[in-house]
Amino acid sequence: MQSSRRKFLLGSGVAVAAASAVGYKDMLGSVVTFSDKGEKAKDSIYFNSSEAEYSYLNEKFVPNDAFKVCATTCIGCTTQCGVRVKIDKKTDKVVRVLGNPYNLLSTDPWIPYNTSIKESYTLLSQAGEFETYRSNVCARGNVLFDKTYDQNRVLKPLKRVGKRGENRWKEIDIDTLIDEIVNGGDLFGEGKVKGLKEVRDTKTPINPEEPIFGPKSNGFCILGTTHDGRVKTIVHRLLKSYGSANYMGHTSICGLSMRAGEAAYLGNFKKYPHLKPDFENTEYLLSIGTPPGQAGNPFKRQGKLLARARTEKNIQYTIVSPTQGNSDTIAVGGRSHWIPIIPGTDLAFVMGLLQIIINSKTYNASYLALPSAKAMQAAKDVSWTNASHLIIQDEEGFGRILRDKKTPLVLDTQDMQLKHADDVIEAVLDYQGMVEFEGKTYKVRTSFNELKENVNELSLEEYAKECGVSVDKMQEVAKEFVSHGRKSSVDCHGGTMHTTGFYTTYAVMMLGAMVGNLNYKGGMSPGGGAYKDYKGKQYNLFGYKGKSKVHATRIDKTRMAYEKTNEYKKKVAAGKNPYPAKDTWYPFTNALESEIITNSAKGYPYKLDVLLTLNSNFMYGTSGGEGHIKELISDPKKSIPLFIAIDPFINESSRYADYIIPDSVLHETWGIVHAWAGYQTKINTLRFPVVKPRQAQFKNGDPIEVISFAIALGKKLKLPGFGEKAIKGNDGKWHAFDKVEDFYLRAFENIAMDGKPVPDASDEDIRLSGIESYVPSLKKICGKNWRKTAYVMARGGRYEDIDKSYQGEYLSHRYKKPIQIYNETVGRTKNALTGERFSGTVKFYKQRFANGETFEKAFPKEHFPLTAFSFKSNVLSTPNTASTLLKEIRYTTYVDMNPKTAVKFGLKHGDIVRISSADGSVEGYLRLRHGIHPETIGVEHGAGREGEGAIDLEINGKVTKGKISRRTGVYYNKLGLHDSSRNTALTADFVCGSNARQAIPVKVEKVT
Amino acid sequence: MDNAQHIMTLVSSITIEKPWGIDVPNYFWFTGSSAAAFIISSFAHVFGWKKYKPIAGIALLMAFVLLVAAPLNLVDDLKQPGRIMNFFSYGWENFATSPMKWGVLLLIAYPILIFFEAQALYRPYFVKIAQQSRGLTKMLNTLLAFGNMDLSEKALAKDHKKGYVLGAIGIPLALAVHGYTGYILGAVHANVMWHTPLMPIIFLASAMVSGTGLLILLIPLFQRFLSERKSVDRDMVATLARLLSWFIVADLVMRFLWLTFSLTFANGEKYALYQYFSLHFQDTLWIDYVLCLFVPMIIGFTKLRNIPIVVYFGGLVTAIGVWLFRWNTVIGGQEIPRTTPGFLHYTPHVFGQGSIVSVLSNWGVLFVLICIVLLVFPWDEEMEECYKGAENAK
Amino acid sequence: MSKENSRRNFLKKGLEATAFAMLATTEANAFSSQIPGRDEKDSRHIGQKGKHFVMVLDLRKCIGCQACTSVCKIENEVPEEQFRTFVTETEIGEFPDVRKAFLPQLCNHCDEPACVPVCPTGATFKREDGIVVVDNDVCWGCGYCISACPYDKRYFNKRTQTADKCNFCAQRVDKGLLPACVETCIGGARVFGDINDKNSEVYKLLHNFPSTVLKEAQGTKPQTFYIGLDSRVEELFSTTQSLDDIVKAEEGFKREWEKARGEVENHG
């Protein structure tokens, strides 16, 4: 070969060899040095799993000293299950969450309360009785503790720099923060801001023309979320001490329609009781839009009981919902049924069922004829109704139940005479006519008669047309429902969050009255209650000197009738029609978080000065929040002059705050919670910090969080009930309220001592439940009861044993008041906008604005052909977006649509579409599935976030980038509608004011 | 599926990753082409087909370099290349059931064999060079001649015999070295595309196609630019083109058998394969079959084979086409879901192990090895002598 | 790895390489040794003698809640975007006749595993108690076992760079506890136990109810049994496309993950 060619080969060979070596450097590096890639696993076979917290082999129990396992509460969603967390002692980090086998929300059957801690572990081993006592945690609860360590967590108090909502902050000292919010001043260079000290005027009326609205101190409003075991403390110890009536939880954006409808049915607008099916024993469950296992509270318990009932017992269940939820599985064959329905038309469906049952007389007539508790007892029944009570139909006293003083009067079937209900065994059920009482003639009708007339207002065919469910199907369901008698049950929840949700729920519950299922095993249950915690045997933790008795009108215009205002009285006095009022009023609603920003902006009933939110997220949760509240809250002058948020993460709402106060997260918090529903025995689940909170501390060593902040603020404002002599023992002794444990350990002691006090905790119990560090405080605070308190803490709460659930065929814990076939309070209330009377019993209404204008008219089908709804995610929940792991399980959410509908609109699986209502729009990827009604669009709630790390966050000039995984998905509530019949308000249930997120008329288009 | 009974919509699932990346099809292509080059060299060395004598030496060398470069792909595809010794230390209990285990023995034995065969072929030339030179060149060539400087008839006959024997052993070994890669895939009964006993034969058939295609590209290149001839043996090109066409016929027959059985006469698992091929029908048909197989086949069987540039094009597309076939088989086979929904997607990384750069590096290594063998082995002289011998014989 | 370690490792491997080269001419038997853990009868490698662990998935009780999916990630520190178990949620049928079907999936711990015999290093094997495990100190990451699994239940662990899969939480099972997914299964669909024990729940379930396994025709004799499995669910390839991957790619999420991993490495 020529040498030039040789040189060419040599040269290029060397050059390419060098390039290849560089290209292969990753591989060659390892091969040449025999070195490993990646991170070495902790164990060759067990990989990176953590060591077991204990071993139980050959009947020998050996705890692993590297870990402690503590009982606490998961507050990852509103169910609030009792769990155990396994903590690596070296790092003080949670490594795993386990079920708490004592707790009924995690376990069924749960272990007897007097089981030793050691046995509670061994029972769950291979050699134990795991299959009986399996105790578990859901997808959320298992992973979301990782949010504790998220880089977006707020660890130091923040003050905004720049405008509201820009998400730019600087860290400030907590003492400075408290000083600023107490004293006010020109805090942001935007003019003077009133501080809490100035606002706290408990004498001067907030509105001189309406003394009934209360004093100026009502300008301070607190918004919470769910009852996480800290809210009551804040309301009683901070807000009432301050002198304001304005606390609202999240119920108006959660399930208020359901709560209010059930409160009407149960006749108690004070406590808002509610019912749940006895999932364990029911034979037929009719669930309107809340598939157990997919949605509802208690999420885990319902899912577990349903799974067992359909596998081992005899349940049939029908889910009426726009989408096929996770209650169904083909593995159980014909036990499970799905009736697809258009959102917001469920009332028509249920009215149809009631009509069939009433007209075919397949209701339990003898039960409904029981007019009183006495009659109930005589009939050996466990509940009764006011079906036979007489409602006055005369103009004077219209809607009132005919009574002799307090005792209702009924017609006895024996002789058709008017008698005291207590003296009648069987009253006339269906009557309309005149009765004479004490010389006066009354035009009356029975509750049942009004119900019967209302359900027959539309024909069955008309109801069928409204809801799109065939008459045959309704007939079939009604027949099945009554055939199981008292073992039939009903359920509904967030699906009723539309403009006629109140009556929908009332009607759903009314089905139960038709078979008389209340307080029956397999029927409906009001829950098992709880042991006394705050107001208990040892202490009344809510009592203190100087606690104000607030008489005021709340900012949300709830618990107050328009007719009591001077506005009404003046109009009447002037001979004018008092209607419409300036805006709606909600006399029997207990709280409306969704109305406060708009009300304050309107100054009706008055303006707020300071808003304090406790982990609240009214923006994301409120249908229409982004479209309508955003503008009001962005400008301090429009609605809220001073906005302070206590929030471990900056969410869509606290983003607009002026100050952010850090908070403990999950297993770092204190609290006492009860089971919300769906259980039969007493339960108090408690929690106390089991890992050290990561955020900044107060000078006394308490981490900055909700309660410690309240203490500091109370002391600064010199409010009653803080500091020395603030907690009163029932033995007359006073104790200081300086630290959070001063309050909660005493509440735990109350629980331990309620009724028959619990036993003493053994040293072994204390050691094995990881509460050794609390012993000094327990000894100091609880004195001789410290071991009893420790007993409760070791078990994460106090729980009644499962054998107390039933007494024969009845529930042990029953609802005592009568069922309201006709609710007098509702029947005597008028719509403040129209003066129209609300129906005292169930009645059909179409989706509508507050003044009665129907959606049908406002949003015609040709413009808005589809109806949108959101549904509960079994994985996501709003406050857990900062859990990176959770987003791995459910990365994003979609716009769900039926393939048939997609064909009609020329859309494909995976297209990006825009969904628009009259007032908002949102984009998302289209997911086609057959399990959704063709006339609807469904969105899983909980993604498409704009807070909690989804958007850029600037603190002290340093920017943390927002994460795609948190932004991704569909922010459904952007579709929310404005109520055009009201001044600056969102659509709401026209009776109870609950925010209407369901049944929104929308159109869809492809985004190109 | 059209049947309404079978309508299934997916609500939620999780997609998993697949293990084998771009290195693996490249590896298969290299071993296959090596086997093919060896077989072509054996046409002359073993079967005595004189026509192929001039290119037998270079083909043998190409077989050698391809196979030396090939295993680097495997090592690069390993997640733990530093643990390569574990392969030799452990796992022999799985020898009978893990074709990967066989492969290593083959990968070691086969290039050694080729080297010895090449040594036998080129020994006289090494001796001549050693005799004519001094210093390093002399040392090197003496070394390559294994110190045997005997150029007697007897010694040359011995070389020839040694070459023949090694070539004869080499044929099954070459078939095995590539056949085992077919085994690796064919043995995976979990993979509906791979699992066929035909797989080793399909691989061999397509290997012959790619190997011939490669030689069609390389030999003229070497002849024109690196040898003293400075011109291309157009007859040889035409011969190879015709050979290529026959290999394509064999390949098509094998693929026909494979696809007809797996798509028509197979059990229920064929539905997943339907699904796969319906997703990739157009590109497979037009690129894989029409462009990369039918077109070159027609070139080889018609007078087009006398136009070198057309033949080069044919060689190029077959080489690429077989590479794509390897890709479609390895990556495509992994795309088919087993108990997960939906077809998976694989996009190679640009840098790092198992990346596009890795494969380019492998080609770089091949290039370097070619440079080395071209420099070390007197291939051009040997080739010239063969041509001379052939002319003399006329 | 510390410097010293890597040096030691280098020497060790170097010696091994030399030894191999020296032994290459001697009989192959010298290399037929199993991996060290098995030769040493390490209890993690051998498992619990006399027992045979199986899992029963009673689909009548599965509510598709993904609790198992999520606890597994925590218990086993499964790297991001990877899963040892998960539940596929599908709808079967055409509106309005639509039924939900869930398929919780995990390693089947087959009696005739397809993954084990193909392993060229013997890093994956079946323990005496039926649990199929991977020794991540031996695995060289060739991926053959992953290819061989008919259930797609193996993957390369991004962190250890070795084949990984469900091992029935052997770390818990060996201590007398239960796999994490079983512990957390809300509906009680996952039942785990020793099939040799006639009093065990798994024995009772399998003897009282018809059960089936996935892809029986593969001949792998899975030891993960399903009650109430609809055969259509096995044809998951015919479902509509999963959008998550498309969305992740289009939104740039994958890149975000990689970046996040980089950050972790830099700070850790």
PDB file of C-alpha atoms in Angstrom, chain A residues 158-165 168-170 172 176-177 180-181 184-195 609 635-637 640-645 656-660:
ATOM      1  CA  LEU A 158     -43.383  35.767  54.981  1.00  0.00           C
ATOM      2  CA  LYS A 159     -44.528  39.217  54.024  1.00  0.00           C
ATOM      3  CA  ARG A 160     -45.437  40.040  50.478  1.00  0.00           C
ATOM      4  CA  VAL A 161     -43.290  42.333  48.372  1.00  0.00           C
ATOM      5  CA  GLY A 162     -44.934  43.706  45.292  1.00  0.00           C
ATOM      6  CA  LYS A 163     -48.609  43.367  44.565  1.00  0.00           C
ATOM      7  CA  ARG A 164     -50.958  40.742  45.879  1.00  0.00           C
ATOM      8  CA  GLY A 165     -50.836  37.518  43.940  1.00  0.00           C
ATOM      9  CA  ARG A 168     -43.038  37.423  45.716  1.00  0.00           C
ATOM     10  CA  TRP A 169     -42.166  37.423  49.372  1.00  0.00           C
ATOM     11  CA  LYS A 170     -39.577  38.230  51.978  1.00  0.00           C
ATOM     12  CA  ILE A 172     -39.753  38.346  58.368  1.00  0.00           C
ATOM     13  CA  THR A 176     -42.430  41.690  63.725  1.00  0.00           C
ATOM     14  CA  LEU A 177     -45.227  40.013  61.830  1.00  0.00           C
ATOM     15  CA  GLU A 180     -47.561  44.592  62.191  1.00  0.00           C
ATOM     16  CA  ILE A 181     -50.859  42.791  61.972  1.00  0.00           C
ATOM     17  CA  GLY A 184     -51.472  48.068  61.381  1.00  0.00           C
ATOM     18  CA  GLY A 185     -50.145  51.132  59.612  1.00  0.00           C
ATOM     19  CA  ASP A 186     -48.791  51.684  56.142  1.00  0.00           C
ATOM     20  CA  LEU A 187     -47.527  48.156  55.881  1.00  0.00           C
ATOM     21  CA  PHE A 188     -47.073  47.845  52.137  1.00  0.00           C
ATOM     22  CA  GLY A 189     -46.656  51.425  51.011  1.00  0.00           C
ATOM     23  CA  GLU A 190     -50.200  51.257  49.729  1.00  0.00           C
ATOM     24  CA  GLY A 191     -51.792  53.330  52.454  1.00  0.00           C
ATOM     25  CA  LYS A 192     -52.880  52.672  55.972  1.00  0.00           C
ATOM     26  CA  VAL A 193     -54.079  49.215  56.935  1.00  0.00           C
ATOM     27  CA  LYS A 194     -56.165  48.721  60.066  1.00  0.00           C
ATOM     28  CA  GLY A 195     -54.562  46.335  62.534  1.00  0.00           C
ATOM     29  CA  ASP A 609     -61.120  44.369  57.786  1.00  0.00           C
ATOM     30  CA  ASP A 635     -56.854  44.542  45.303  1.00  0.00           C
ATOM     31  CA  PRO A 636     -56.682  45.206  49.070  1.00  0.00           C
ATOM     32  CA  LYS A 637     -59.103  48.069  48.628  1.00  0.00           C
ATOM     33  CA  ILE A 640     -60.065  42.380  52.189  1.00  0.00           C
ATOM     34  CA  PRO A 641     -57.736  45.150  53.445  1.00  0.00           C
ATOM     35  CA  LEU A 642     -55.545  42.765  55.442  1.00  0.00           C
ATOM     36  CA  PHE A 643     -55.182  39.107  54.549  1.00  0.00           C
ATOM     37  CA  ILE A 644     -53.102  36.756  56.720  1.00  0.00           C
ATOM     38  CA  ALA A 645     -52.762  33.106  55.814  1.00  0.00           C
ATOM     39  CA  TYR A 656     -53.048  36.637  47.558  1.00  0.00           C
ATOM     40  CA  ALA A 657     -52.263  37.016  51.241  1.00  0.00           C
ATOM     41  CA  ASP A 658     -50.267  39.858  52.732  1.00  0.00           C
ATOM     42  CA  TYR A 659     -48.563  37.590  55.228  1.00  0.00           C
ATOM     43  CA  ILE A 660     -47.939  33.862  55.309  1.00  0.00           C
TER      44      ILE A 660
END
